[in-house]
Amino acid sequence: MTSTDTAMKVEVPPDHIFVMFGATGDLAKRKILPGLFHLAVAGLLPKNYRVIGCSRQASALSDKEFRKRAYDAVCEFGSNKPEGDQWEAFEKNLSFAYAEEDGTGELVDAVTRAEKEMGGEVQRLFHLAVPPGVLLGIIEMLGATGLNENTKIICEKPFGVDLASARQLNAAIAECFDEAHVFRIDHFLGKESIDNILALRFANGLFEPIWNRNHISYVQIDVPETLSIEGRGAFFEETGTFRDMVVTHLLQVLAFVAMEQPISLDAKPLRDEIAKVFDSITPINPEHVIRGQYDGYLKETGVAPDSQVETFVALRADVENTRWKGVPFFLRTGKSMAQSRQVVTIGFKEPVMRMFPVDHMEGQRHGNELVADFADPGSIQTHFLAKQPGPEMRLAPAVMTFRYADSFQTANDLEAYEHLILEAMLGNQAFFTRSDGIERQWEIATPVLEHPPAVELYEPGSWGPVSIDRIVAPDRWSLPR
């Protein structure tokens, strides 16, 4: 497959002031600052813009210090080198201001000054890259100071820590912002390969007719990570893997796999179909959940010596509607595991009449799977059985593979965060979660939060606790292959 030479025209946002709460944090360093610079290099930031970093007074930086921090972040994590005219143009638009929760500080004056300097109509976008416990205070401060006017906000995950806190946050946001201006971010939904799940199903008559309980035996969503908690003990003690990964990322991916075809990819019809999937998922039964903790977690800085916080989760979820009833959705994710992967596996039912011997393949997977790898740059594989060359009718596994890196130009691809920041500037909510969707996700999770199974130890570098096969039996996990 070759790429087209015809470039698509991409809409550029109107003039913006981008305010980044949590500007001294890890997310800003790894994703947001490098992402903003890549958007600038790609010509996708507004013609006129300002980026104002913000944090509490105790950790306030000067403009010069913030620019140095941004330079270092782009050097370490960016896809473009911070040099030449492009960096100089970007750097001059960076500044820093502190803000206290009572509204005092430099932020109001900094935003007002930037708007006067830019002139004309300027929109505001505030990225709240802060822990759940800090979010409510910032929302209330924005309303009290008038900074909520003509403003969109990006809220980081996890959005709350349970149903009650999510409802409290949604109520506070509704007092200060119209829902059309709220962007609850999940960077998994900004991935090209997640979008391609929709294209795979709805643009190809090969797959949509068999995307149902009559032909599919199981769905697995597997996101293991080799990284440990990386010094984020305090954050992890507040959230854990179930809140941090399952309630946000993995349930969202499940919804994209399971949704019905929307009438268009505009925000309302797309999110309506996603909401229907959430409504169809039964609250997760704690008996269908395994929680694990890697050996050594209790020695991490910021972790309680008797912590029961999980670093691993494997579970079964059920979608109770006509398309999916009886098809298990298996979700697995964890830290300090054998590989770092992001994979959706669709397991198809075997033919009713088994004509071909497969005894010599004992212990191997027998094909009949569609595997979407949504780790950047992403790929799609079809696993099937084919005849081995030779006089006997003997079968062997075979694979057909589509890879983004081999098929399309990638020089100007946007990383997930970059894609979603751009969509927020443009006001497109299609790949962001609505308030009702967030609350329903926490409802689905409530039984596990209220009655969590005991954590089981697992060895770093493994695939989780030894009991995980219980969740998928009589099937097996697609990873490892």
CSV table of C-alpha atoms in Angstrom, one decimal:
chain,number,residue,atom,x,y,z
A,1,MET,CA,0.0,0.0,0.0
A,2,THR,CA,1.4,3.4,-0.9
A,3,SER,CA,0.5,6.8,0.6
A,4,THR,CA,-1.3,9.4,-1.4
A,5,ASP,CA,0.6,12.6,-2.4
A,6,THR,CA,-2.5,14.6,-1.8
A,7,ALA,CA,-2.2,16.4,1.5
A,8,MET,CA,-5.4,16.9,3.6
A,9,LYS,CA,-6.1,20.5,4.6
A,10,VAL,CA,-6.1,20.6,8.4
A,11,GLU,CA,-8.1,23.3,10.2
A,12,VAL,CA,-6.0,25.7,12.3
A,13,PRO,CA,-7.5,26.9,15.6
A,14,PRO,CA,-8.4,30.6,16.3
A,15,ASP,CA,-6.2,32.7,18.5
A,16,HIS,CA,-5.8,31.1,21.9
A,17,ILE,CA,-4.3,31.5,25.4
A,18,PHE,CA,-3.3,28.1,26.6
A,19,VAL,CA,-3.0,27.9,30.4
A,20,MET,CA,-1.4,24.8,31.9
A,21,PHE,CA,-2.0,24.0,35.5
A,22,GLY,CA,0.5,21.5,36.8
A,23,ALA,CA,3.2,23.0,34.5
A,24,THR,CA,6.0,21.7,36.7
A,25,GLY,CA,4.6,18.2,36.8
A,26,ASP,CA,5.6,15.0,35.0
A,27,LEU,CA,2.8,15.1,32.5
A,28,ALA,CA,3.7,18.6,31.3
A,29,LYS,CA,7.3,17.5,30.9
A,30,ARG,CA,6.7,14.3,29.1
A,31,LYS,CA,3.6,15.1,26.9
A,32,ILE,CA,2.1,18.6,27.0
A,33,LEU,CA,5.1,20.9,26.4
A,34,PRO,CA,6.7,18.7,23.8
A,35,GLY,CA,3.3,18.2,22.2
A,36,LEU,CA,2.7,22.0,22.0
A,37,PHE,CA,6.0,22.5,20.3
A,38,HIS,CA,5.3,19.8,17.8
A,39,LEU,CA,2.0,21.4,17.0
A,40,ALA,CA,3.8,24.7,16.5
A,41,VAL,CA,6.3,23.1,14.1
A,42,ALA,CA,3.5,21.4,12.2
A,43,GLY,CA,1.8,24.7,11.7
A,44,LEU,CA,-1.2,23.6,13.8
A,45,LEU,CA,-1.1,26.1,16.6
A,46,PRO,CA,-3.1,29.4,16.1
A,47,LYS,CA,-1.5,32.3,14.3
A,48,ASN,CA,-1.4,34.1,17.6
A,49,TYR,CA,-1.1,32.3,20.9
A,50,ARG,CA,0.4,32.4,24.4
A,51,VAL,CA,1.2,29.5,26.7
A,52,ILE,CA,1.1,30.3,30.4
A,53,GLY,CA,2.4,27.7,32.8
A,54,CYS,CA,0.8,27.8,36.2
A,55,SER,CA,1.3,26.2,39.6
A,56,ARG,CA,1.0,27.2,43.3
A,57,GLN,CA,3.2,29.9,44.7
A,58,ALA,CA,5.5,27.6,46.5
A,59,SER,CA,6.8,26.2,43.3
A,60,ALA,CA,6.5,29.3,41.1
A,61,LEU,CA,9.0,29.8,38.3
A,62,SER,CA,10.2,32.9,36.5
A,63,ASP,CA,9.5,33.1,32.8
A,64,LYS,CA,13.1,32.4,32.1
A,65,GLU,CA,13.1,29.3,34.3
A,66,PHE,CA,9.9,28.0,32.7
A,67,ARG,CA,11.3,28.4,29.2
A,68,LYS,CA,14.4,26.5,30.3
A,69,ARG,CA,12.2,23.7,31.7
A,70,ALA,CA,10.3,23.6,28.4
A,71,TYR,CA,13.5,23.4,26.5
A,72,ASP,CA,14.8,20.5,28.6
A,73,ALA,CA,11.4,18.7,28.2
A,74,VAL,CA,11.4,19.0,24.4
A,75,CYS,CA,15.1,17.9,24.3
A,76,GLU,CA,14.3,14.8,26.3
A,77,PHE,CA,10.8,13.8,25.1
A,78,GLY,CA,10.0,15.9,21.9
A,79,SER,CA,9.9,14.7,18.3
A,80,ASN,CA,11.5,18.0,17.2
A,81,LYS,CA,14.7,19.5,18.3
A,82,PRO,CA,14.2,22.9,20.1
A,83,GLU,CA,16.4,25.0,17.8
A,84,GLY,CA,16.4,27.7,15.2
A,85,ASP,CA,13.6,30.1,14.3
A,86,GLN,CA,10.9,27.6,15.2
A,87,TRP,CA,12.1,27.3,18.8
A,88,GLU,CA,12.7,31.0,19.2
A,89,ALA,CA,9.1,31.8,18.0
A,90,PHE,CA,7.7,29.2,20.3
A,91,GLU,CA,9.8,30.2,23.3
A,92,LYS,CA,8.9,33.8,23.2
A,93,ASN,CA,5.2,32.9,23.7
A,94,LEU,CA,5.9,31.0,27.0
A,95,SER,CA,5.4,32.6,30.4
A,96,PHE,CA,4.7,31.6,33.9
A,97,ALA,CA,2.3,32.7,36.7
A,98,TYR,CA,1.3,31.3,40.0
A,99,ALA,CA,-2.2,31.0,41.4
A,100,GLU,CA,-3.6,30.2,44.8
A,101,GLU,CA,-6.9,28.4,45.2
A,102,ASP,CA,-8.4,31.6,46.8
A,103,GLY,CA,-7.8,33.4,43.5
A,104,THR,CA,-4.8,35.5,44.6
A,105,GLY,CA,-1.6,35.4,42.6
A,106,GLU,CA,-0.5,36.4,39.2
A,107,LEU,CA,-2.7,34.4,36.9
A,108,VAL,CA,-5.6,36.8,36.4
A,109,ASP,CA,-3.3,39.6,35.5
A,110,ALA,CA,-1.2,37.4,33.2
A,111,VAL,CA,-4.2,36.3,31.2
A,112,THR,CA,-5.5,39.8,31.0
A,113,ARG,CA,-2.2,41.1,29.8
A,114,ALA,CA,-1.8,38.4,27.2
A,115,GLU,CA,-5.2,39.1,25.8
A,116,LYS,CA,-4.4,42.8,25.5
A,117,GLU,CA,-1.1,42.1,23.8
A,118,MET,CA,-2.8,39.7,21.3
A,119,GLY,CA,-5.8,41.9,20.6
A,120,GLY,CA,-8.9,40.9,18.8
A,121,GLU,CA,-11.0,37.8,19.8
A,122,VAL,CA,-9.0,35.4,21.9
A,123,GLN,CA,-10.2,32.1,23.3
A,124,ARG,CA,-8.9,30.5,26.5
A,125,LEU,CA,-8.1,26.9,27.0
A,126,PHE,CA,-7.1,25.7,30.5
A,127,HIS,CA,-5.4,22.3,30.8
A,128,LEU,CA,-5.8,21.0,34.3
A,129,ALA,CA,-3.0,18.5,34.5
A,130,VAL,CA,-3.4,18.0,38.2
A,131,PRO,CA,-4.4,15.1,40.6
A,132,PRO,CA,-8.1,14.5,41.2
A,133,GLY,CA,-7.9,15.9,44.7
A,134,VAL,CA,-6.7,19.3,43.4
A,135,LEU,CA,-9.1,19.6,40.5
A,136,LEU,CA,-12.2,20.8,42.5
A,137,GLY,CA,-10.3,23.7,44.0
A,138,ILE,CA,-9.1,25.0,40.7
A,139,ILE,CA,-12.6,24.8,39.1
A,140,GLU,CA,-14.0,26.9,41.9
A,141,MET,CA,-11.1,29.4,41.7
A,142,LEU,CA,-11.7,29.8,37.9
A,143,GLY,CA,-15.4,30.6,38.6
A,144,ALA,CA,-14.7,33.0,41.4
A,145,THR,CA,-12.1,35.0,39.5
A,146,GLY,CA,-14.1,35.2,36.2
A,147,LEU,CA,-11.4,33.1,34.4
A,148,ASN,CA,-14.2,30.7,33.3
A,149,GLU,CA,-15.5,33.3,30.8
A,150,ASN,CA,-14.9,32.4,27.1
A,151,THR,CA,-12.9,29.4,28.4
A,152,LYS,CA,-12.6,25.7,27.6
A,153,ILE,CA,-11.1,23.3,30.1
A,154,ILE,CA,-9.2,20.0,29.6
A,155,CYS,CA,-9.6,17.8,32.7
A,156,GLU,CA,-7.1,15.0,33.2
A,157,LYS,CA,-7.9,11.4,34.2
A,158,PRO,CA,-8.8,9.9,36.5
A,159,PHE,CA,-11.9,12.2,36.8
A,160,GLY,CA,-12.6,11.7,40.5
A,161,VAL,CA,-11.8,8.6,42.4
A,162,ASP,CA,-15.3,7.1,42.7
A,163,LEU,CA,-18.9,7.9,41.7
A,164,ALA,CA,-19.5,10.4,44.5
A,165,SER,CA,-16.4,12.4,43.7
A,166,ALA,CA,-17.1,12.3,40.0
A,167,ARG,CA,-20.6,13.6,40.6
A,168,GLN,CA,-19.3,16.4,42.8
A,169,LEU,CA,-16.8,17.5,40.2
A,170,ASN,CA,-19.4,17.4,37.4
A,171,ALA,CA,-21.7,19.5,39.6
A,172,ALA,CA,-19.0,22.1,40.3
A,173,ILE,CA,-18.0,22.2,36.6
A,174,ALA,CA,-21.6,22.7,35.6
A,175,GLU,CA,-21.8,25.8,37.8
A,176,CYS,CA,-18.9,27.4,36.0
A,177,PHE,CA,-18.8,26.0,32.5
A,178,ASP,CA,-21.2,24.9,29.8
A,179,GLU,CA,-20.7,21.2,29.0
A,180,ALA,CA,-19.8,22.1,25.4
A,181,HIS,CA,-16.6,23.7,26.8
A,182,VAL,CA,-15.5,20.7,28.9
A,183,PHE,CA,-13.0,18.2,27.6
A,184,ARG,CA,-12.3,15.2,29.8
A,185,ILE,CA,-9.2,13.7,28.3
A,186,ASP,CA,-8.2,10.1,27.8
A,187,HIS,CA,-5.2,10.1,25.6
A,188,PHE,CA,-5.9,6.5,24.3
A,189,LEU,CA,-8.8,8.1,22.3
A,190,GLY,CA,-6.3,10.3,20.5
A,191,LYS,CA,-4.4,7.4,19.0
A,192,GLU,CA,-4.6,6.9,15.3
A,193,SER,CA,-4.8,3.1,15.8
A,194,ILE,CA,-7.9,3.4,18.1
A,195,ASP,CA,-9.6,5.5,15.5
A,196,ASN,CA,-8.7,2.8,13.0
A,197,ILE,CA,-10.8,0.3,14.9
A,198,LEU,CA,-13.8,2.4,13.7
A,199,ALA,CA,-12.5,2.5,10.2
A,200,LEU,CA,-11.8,-1.2,10.2
A,201,ARG,CA,-15.4,-2.1,11.2
A,202,PHE,CA,-17.5,0.6,9.5
A,203,ALA,CA,-15.6,1.1,6.3
A,204,ASN,CA,-15.2,-2.6,5.4
A,205,GLY,CA,-18.0,-5.0,4.6
A,206,LEU,CA,-15.5,-7.8,5.4
A,207,PHE,CA,-15.8,-7.2,9.2
A,208,GLU,CA,-19.0,-5.5,10.2
A,209,PRO,CA,-21.3,-8.5,9.4
A,210,ILE,CA,-19.3,-10.8,11.7
A,211,TRP,CA,-18.7,-8.3,14.5
A,212,ASN,CA,-21.2,-9.9,16.9
A,213,ARG,CA,-21.9,-12.7,19.3
A,214,ASN,CA,-22.7,-15.2,16.5
A,215,HIS,CA,-19.1,-15.1,15.3
A,216,ILE,CA,-16.9,-13.7,18.1
A,217,SER,CA,-15.9,-15.9,21.0
A,218,TYR,CA,-14.1,-13.3,23.2
A,219,VAL,CA,-12.5,-9.8,23.2
A,220,GLN,CA,-9.3,-9.1,25.1
A,221,ILE,CA,-7.9,-5.7,25.8
A,222,ASP,CA,-4.3,-6.1,27.1
A,223,VAL,CA,-2.1,-3.2,28.3
A,224,PRO,CA,0.9,-4.5,30.3
A,225,GLU,CA,3.7,-2.1,31.1
A,226,THR,CA,7.3,-2.9,31.9
A,227,LEU,CA,7.7,0.3,33.9
A,228,SER,CA,7.2,0.4,37.6
A,229,ILE,CA,5.4,3.2,39.3
A,230,GLU,CA,8.5,5.4,38.5
A,231,GLY,CA,8.6,7.3,41.8
A,232,ARG,CA,5.0,8.2,41.7
A,233,GLY,CA,4.1,6.4,45.0
A,234,ALA,CA,1.9,9.1,46.5
A,235,PHE,CA,-0.1,9.4,43.3
A,236,PHE,CA,-0.5,5.7,42.9
A,237,GLU,CA,-1.6,5.2,46.5
A,238,GLU,CA,-4.5,7.6,45.8
A,239,THR,CA,-5.5,5.9,42.5
A,240,GLY,CA,-4.1,2.4,41.9
A,241,THR,CA,-4.2,0.6,38.6
A,242,PHE,CA,-8.0,0.0,38.6
A,243,ARG,CA,-8.9,3.7,38.8
A,244,ASP,CA,-5.9,4.9,36.8
A,245,MET,CA,-6.2,2.4,33.8
A,246,VAL,CA,-9.4,0.4,33.8
A,247,VAL,CA,-12.1,2.9,34.7
A,248,THR,CA,-10.7,5.4,32.2
A,249,HIS,CA,-8.6,3.9,29.4
A,250,LEU,CA,-9.7,0.3,29.1
A,251,LEU,CA,-13.4,0.9,29.4
A,252,GLN,CA,-13.1,3.5,26.7
A,253,VAL,CA,-11.4,1.2,24.4
A,254,LEU,CA,-14.0,-1.5,25.1
A,255,ALA,CA,-16.7,1.0,24.1
A,256,PHE,CA,-15.0,1.7,20.8
A,257,VAL,CA,-14.8,-2.0,20.0
A,258,ALA,CA,-18.4,-2.7,21.0
A,259,MET,CA,-20.3,0.4,19.9
A,260,GLU,CA,-22.9,0.5,17.1
A,261,GLN,CA,-22.3,2.5,14.0
A,262,PRO,CA,-23.0,6.2,14.6
A,263,ILE,CA,-24.8,8.2,11.9
A,264,SER,CA,-21.6,10.3,11.7
A,265,LEU,CA,-18.3,10.9,13.5
A,266,ASP,CA,-19.5,14.2,14.9
A,267,ALA,CA,-19.3,14.5,18.7
A,268,LYS,CA,-23.0,14.0,19.6
A,269,PRO,CA,-23.8,10.8,17.5
A,270,LEU,CA,-20.4,9.3,18.3
A,271,ARG,CA,-20.7,9.9,22.1
A,272,ASP,CA,-24.3,8.8,22.1
A,273,GLU,CA,-23.3,5.4,20.8
A,274,ILE,CA,-20.4,5.1,23.3
A,275,ALA,CA,-22.9,6.0,26.1
A,276,LYS,CA,-25.1,3.2,25.0
A,277,VAL,CA,-22.3,0.7,25.4
A,278,PHE,CA,-21.6,2.0,28.9
A,279,ASP,CA,-25.3,1.6,29.8
A,280,SER,CA,-25.1,-2.0,28.6
A,281,ILE,CA,-22.1,-3.0,30.7
A,282,THR,CA,-23.1,-4.7,33.9
A,283,PRO,CA,-21.4,-3.5,37.1
A,284,ILE,CA,-18.2,-5.6,37.4
A,285,ASN,CA,-18.5,-8.6,39.6
A,286,PRO,CA,-15.6,-8.6,42.1
A,287,GLU,CA,-15.5,-12.4,41.7
A,288,HIS,CA,-14.4,-11.8,38.1
A,289,VAL,CA,-11.5,-9.6,39.1
A,290,ILE,CA,-7.9,-10.3,40.1
A,291,ARG,CA,-5.8,-7.6,41.8
A,292,GLY,CA,-2.1,-7.9,41.9
A,293,GLN,CA,0.8,-6.1,43.4
A,294,TYR,CA,4.4,-6.5,42.2
A,295,ASP,CA,7.0,-7.7,44.7
A,296,GLY,CA,8.9,-4.6,45.8
A,297,TYR,CA,6.0,-2.1,45.5
A,298,LEU,CA,5.9,-1.6,49.3
A,299,LYS,CA,9.5,-0.4,49.2
A,300,GLU,CA,8.7,2.5,46.7
A,301,THR,CA,8.9,6.0,48.1
A,302,GLY,CA,5.5,7.3,49.2
A,303,VAL,CA,3.9,3.9,49.5
A,304,ALA,CA,2.4,2.8,52.8
A,305,PRO,CA,4.3,-0.2,54.3
A,306,ASP,CA,1.0,-2.2,54.5
A,307,SER,CA,-0.5,-0.9,51.3
A,308,GLN,CA,-3.2,-3.0,49.6
A,309,VAL,CA,-3.2,-0.8,46.4
A,310,GLU,CA,-3.1,-2.8,43.3
A,311,THR,CA,-0.5,-2.4,40.5
A,312,PHE,CA,-2.2,-5.0,38.3
A,313,VAL,CA,-5.8,-5.8,37.4
A,314,ALA,CA,-7.3,-8.6,35.2
A,315,LEU,CA,-11.1,-8.8,34.9
A,316,ARG,CA,-14.0,-9.9,32.9
A,317,ALA,CA,-16.7,-7.4,31.8
A,318,ASP,CA,-20.0,-8.2,30.1
A,319,VAL,CA,-21.9,-6.1,27.6
A,320,GLU,CA,-25.6,-7.1,27.9
A,321,ASN,CA,-27.1,-6.2,24.6
A,322,THR,CA,-28.2,-8.0,21.5
A,323,ARG,CA,-24.9,-7.8,19.7
A,324,TRP,CA,-22.6,-8.9,22.6
A,325,LYS,CA,-24.6,-10.9,25.1
A,326,GLY,CA,-22.5,-13.9,26.2
A,327,VAL,CA,-19.2,-12.6,24.8
A,328,PRO,CA,-16.7,-12.0,27.6
A,329,PHE,CA,-14.5,-8.9,27.4
A,330,PHE,CA,-11.2,-9.6,29.2
A,331,LEU,CA,-9.2,-6.6,30.4
A,332,ARG,CA,-5.7,-6.8,31.8
A,333,THR,CA,-3.2,-4.1,32.7
A,334,GLY,CA,-0.3,-3.7,35.2
A,335,LYS,CA,3.1,-2.3,36.1
A,336,SER,CA,6.5,-4.1,36.1
A,337,MET,CA,5.3,-6.8,33.6
A,338,ALA,CA,7.0,-8.8,31.0
A,339,GLN,CA,6.3,-6.5,28.0
A,340,SER,CA,4.9,-3.1,27.3
A,341,ARG,CA,2.0,-3.7,24.8
A,342,GLN,CA,-1.3,-2.1,23.9
A,343,VAL,CA,-3.4,-4.8,22.2
A,344,VAL,CA,-7.0,-5.5,21.3
A,345,THR,CA,-7.6,-9.2,20.4
A,346,ILE,CA,-10.9,-10.3,18.7
A,347,GLY,CA,-11.2,-14.1,19.0
A,348,PHE,CA,-13.5,-15.6,16.4
A,349,LYS,CA,-15.4,-18.8,16.9
A,350,GLU,CA,-14.0,-22.0,15.3
A,351,PRO,CA,-15.9,-23.7,12.5
A,352,VAL,CA,-18.6,-26.1,13.6
A,353,MET,CA,-17.1,-28.9,11.6
A,354,ARG,CA,-13.4,-29.4,12.3
A,355,MET,CA,-12.1,-31.1,9.1
A,356,PHE,CA,-8.4,-30.6,9.7
A,357,PRO,CA,-6.2,-32.2,12.4
A,358,VAL,CA,-4.6,-29.8,14.8
A,359,ASP,CA,-3.1,-32.2,17.3
A,360,HIS,CA,0.4,-31.4,16.3
A,361,MET,CA,-0.2,-27.8,17.3
A,362,GLU,CA,-1.0,-28.6,20.9
A,363,GLY,CA,-0.1,-25.6,23.1
A,364,GLN,CA,-0.3,-23.1,20.3
A,365,ARG,CA,-3.1,-20.7,19.5
A,366,HIS,CA,-5.1,-21.9,16.5
A,367,GLY,CA,-5.6,-18.7,14.7
A,368,ASN,CA,-9.1,-17.2,14.2
A,369,GLU,CA,-8.0,-13.9,15.8
A,370,LEU,CA,-7.9,-10.2,14.7
A,371,VAL,CA,-5.2,-8.3,16.7
A,372,ALA,CA,-5.1,-4.5,16.8
A,373,ASP,CA,-1.9,-3.2,18.3
A,374,PHE,CA,-2.6,0.4,19.3
A,375,ALA,CA,0.8,1.2,20.7
A,376,ASP,CA,2.2,3.9,18.3
A,377,PRO,CA,2.6,3.6,15.4
A,378,GLY,CA,0.1,0.7,15.5
A,379,SER,CA,-0.7,-2.3,13.4
A,380,ILE,CA,-3.5,-4.8,12.6
A,381,GLN,CA,-2.9,-8.5,12.2
A,382,THR,CA,-5.2,-11.3,11.1
A,383,HIS,CA,-4.1,-14.7,12.6
A,384,PHE,CA,-5.4,-17.7,10.8
A,385,LEU,CA,-4.6,-21.3,9.9
A,386,ALA,CA,-3.1,-22.3,6.5
A,387,LYS,CA,-1.9,-25.6,5.0
A,388,GLN,CA,1.8,-26.3,5.4
A,389,PRO,CA,3.5,-27.2,2.1
A,390,GLY,CA,3.9,-30.9,1.7
A,391,PRO,CA,2.1,-34.1,0.9
A,392,GLU,CA,0.0,-34.2,4.2
A,393,MET,CA,-2.9,-31.9,5.2
A,394,ARG,CA,-1.2,-30.3,8.1
A,395,LEU,CA,-2.0,-26.8,9.3
A,396,ALA,CA,0.2,-24.1,10.7
A,397,PRO,CA,-0.5,-20.6,12.0
A,398,ALA,CA,-0.2,-17.7,9.5
A,399,VAL,CA,-0.4,-13.9,9.9
A,400,MET,CA,-1.4,-11.1,7.6
A,401,THR,CA,-0.2,-7.7,8.9
A,402,PHE,CA,-1.0,-4.1,8.2
A,403,ARG,CA,1.4,-1.6,9.8
A,404,TYR,CA,1.0,2.2,9.9
A,405,ALA,CA,4.7,2.7,9.7
A,406,ASP,CA,4.9,0.8,6.4
A,407,SER,CA,1.8,2.2,4.9
A,408,PHE,CA,1.4,5.9,5.5
A,409,GLN,CA,3.6,8.9,5.8
A,410,THR,CA,4.5,9.5,9.4
A,411,ALA,CA,6.6,12.6,9.4
A,412,ASN,CA,3.7,14.9,10.6
A,413,ASP,CA,1.7,12.3,12.6
A,414,LEU,CA,0.4,13.7,15.8
A,415,GLU,CA,1.0,11.9,19.1
A,416,ALA,CA,-2.3,11.2,21.0
A,417,TYR,CA,-2.0,14.2,23.4
A,418,GLU,CA,-1.1,16.5,20.5
A,419,HIS,CA,-4.1,15.3,18.6
A,420,LEU,CA,-6.5,15.9,21.5
A,421,ILE,CA,-5.1,19.3,22.4
A,422,LEU,CA,-5.7,20.4,18.8
A,423,GLU,CA,-9.2,19.0,18.9
A,424,ALA,CA,-9.9,20.9,22.1
A,425,MET,CA,-8.7,24.1,20.6
A,426,LEU,CA,-11.0,23.5,17.7
A,427,GLY,CA,-13.9,22.7,20.0
A,428,ASN,CA,-14.4,19.2,18.8
A,429,GLN,CA,-15.6,16.9,21.7
A,430,ALA,CA,-15.9,13.7,19.7
A,431,PHE,CA,-13.0,12.0,21.4
A,432,PHE,CA,-13.7,13.3,24.9
A,433,THR,CA,-16.0,11.8,27.5
A,434,ARG,CA,-19.3,13.4,28.5
A,435,SER,CA,-20.3,13.9,32.1
A,436,ASP,CA,-22.9,11.1,32.0
A,437,GLY,CA,-20.3,8.7,30.5
A,438,ILE,CA,-17.9,9.4,33.3
A,439,GLU,CA,-20.5,8.8,36.0
A,440,ARG,CA,-21.6,5.6,34.3
A,441,GLN,CA,-18.0,4.3,34.2
A,442,TRP,CA,-17.8,4.8,38.0
A,443,GLU,CA,-21.1,3.0,38.5
A,444,ILE,CA,-19.7,0.1,36.6
A,445,ALA,CA,-16.6,0.1,38.8
A,446,THR,CA,-18.4,0.6,42.1
A,447,PRO,CA,-18.7,-3.1,43.2
A,448,VAL,CA,-15.0,-3.6,42.8
A,449,LEU,CA,-14.2,-0.3,44.7
A,450,GLU,CA,-16.6,-1.3,47.6
A,451,HIS,CA,-15.5,-5.0,47.7
A,452,PRO,CA,-12.0,-5.2,46.3
A,453,PRO,CA,-10.5,-8.7,46.1
A,454,ALA,CA,-7.3,-9.2,48.1
A,455,VAL,CA,-4.1,-8.3,46.2
A,456,GLU,CA,-1.9,-11.2,45.1
A,457,LEU,CA,1.9,-10.8,44.7
A,458,TYR,CA,3.5,-11.2,41.3
A,459,GLU,CA,7.1,-11.2,40.2
A,460,PRO,CA,8.4,-8.1,38.3
A,461,GLY,CA,8.9,-9.1,34.7
A,462,SER,CA,6.0,-11.7,34.8
A,463,TRP,CA,2.5,-11.6,33.3
A,464,GLY,CA,0.9,-11.0,36.6
A,465,PRO,CA,-0.3,-13.3,39.5
A,466,VAL,CA,-0.3,-17.0,38.8
A,467,SER,CA,-4.1,-17.1,39.1
A,468,ILE,CA,-4.9,-15.0,36.1
A,469,ASP,CA,-5.8,-17.9,33.8
A,470,ARG,CA,-8.8,-18.4,36.0
A,471,ILE,CA,-10.4,-15.2,34.6
A,472,VAL,CA,-10.2,-16.3,30.9
A,473,ALA,CA,-10.7,-20.1,31.2
A,474,PRO,CA,-11.4,-22.1,29.1
A,475,ASP,CA,-9.7,-19.6,26.8
A,476,ARG,CA,-6.2,-18.3,27.3
A,477,TRP,CA,-4.6,-14.8,27.2
A,478,SER,CA,-3.6,-13.7,23.8
A,479,LEU,CA,-0.3,-12.3,25.2
A,480,PRO,CA,2.3,-13.5,25.3
A,481,ARG,CA,2.5,-14.9,21.8
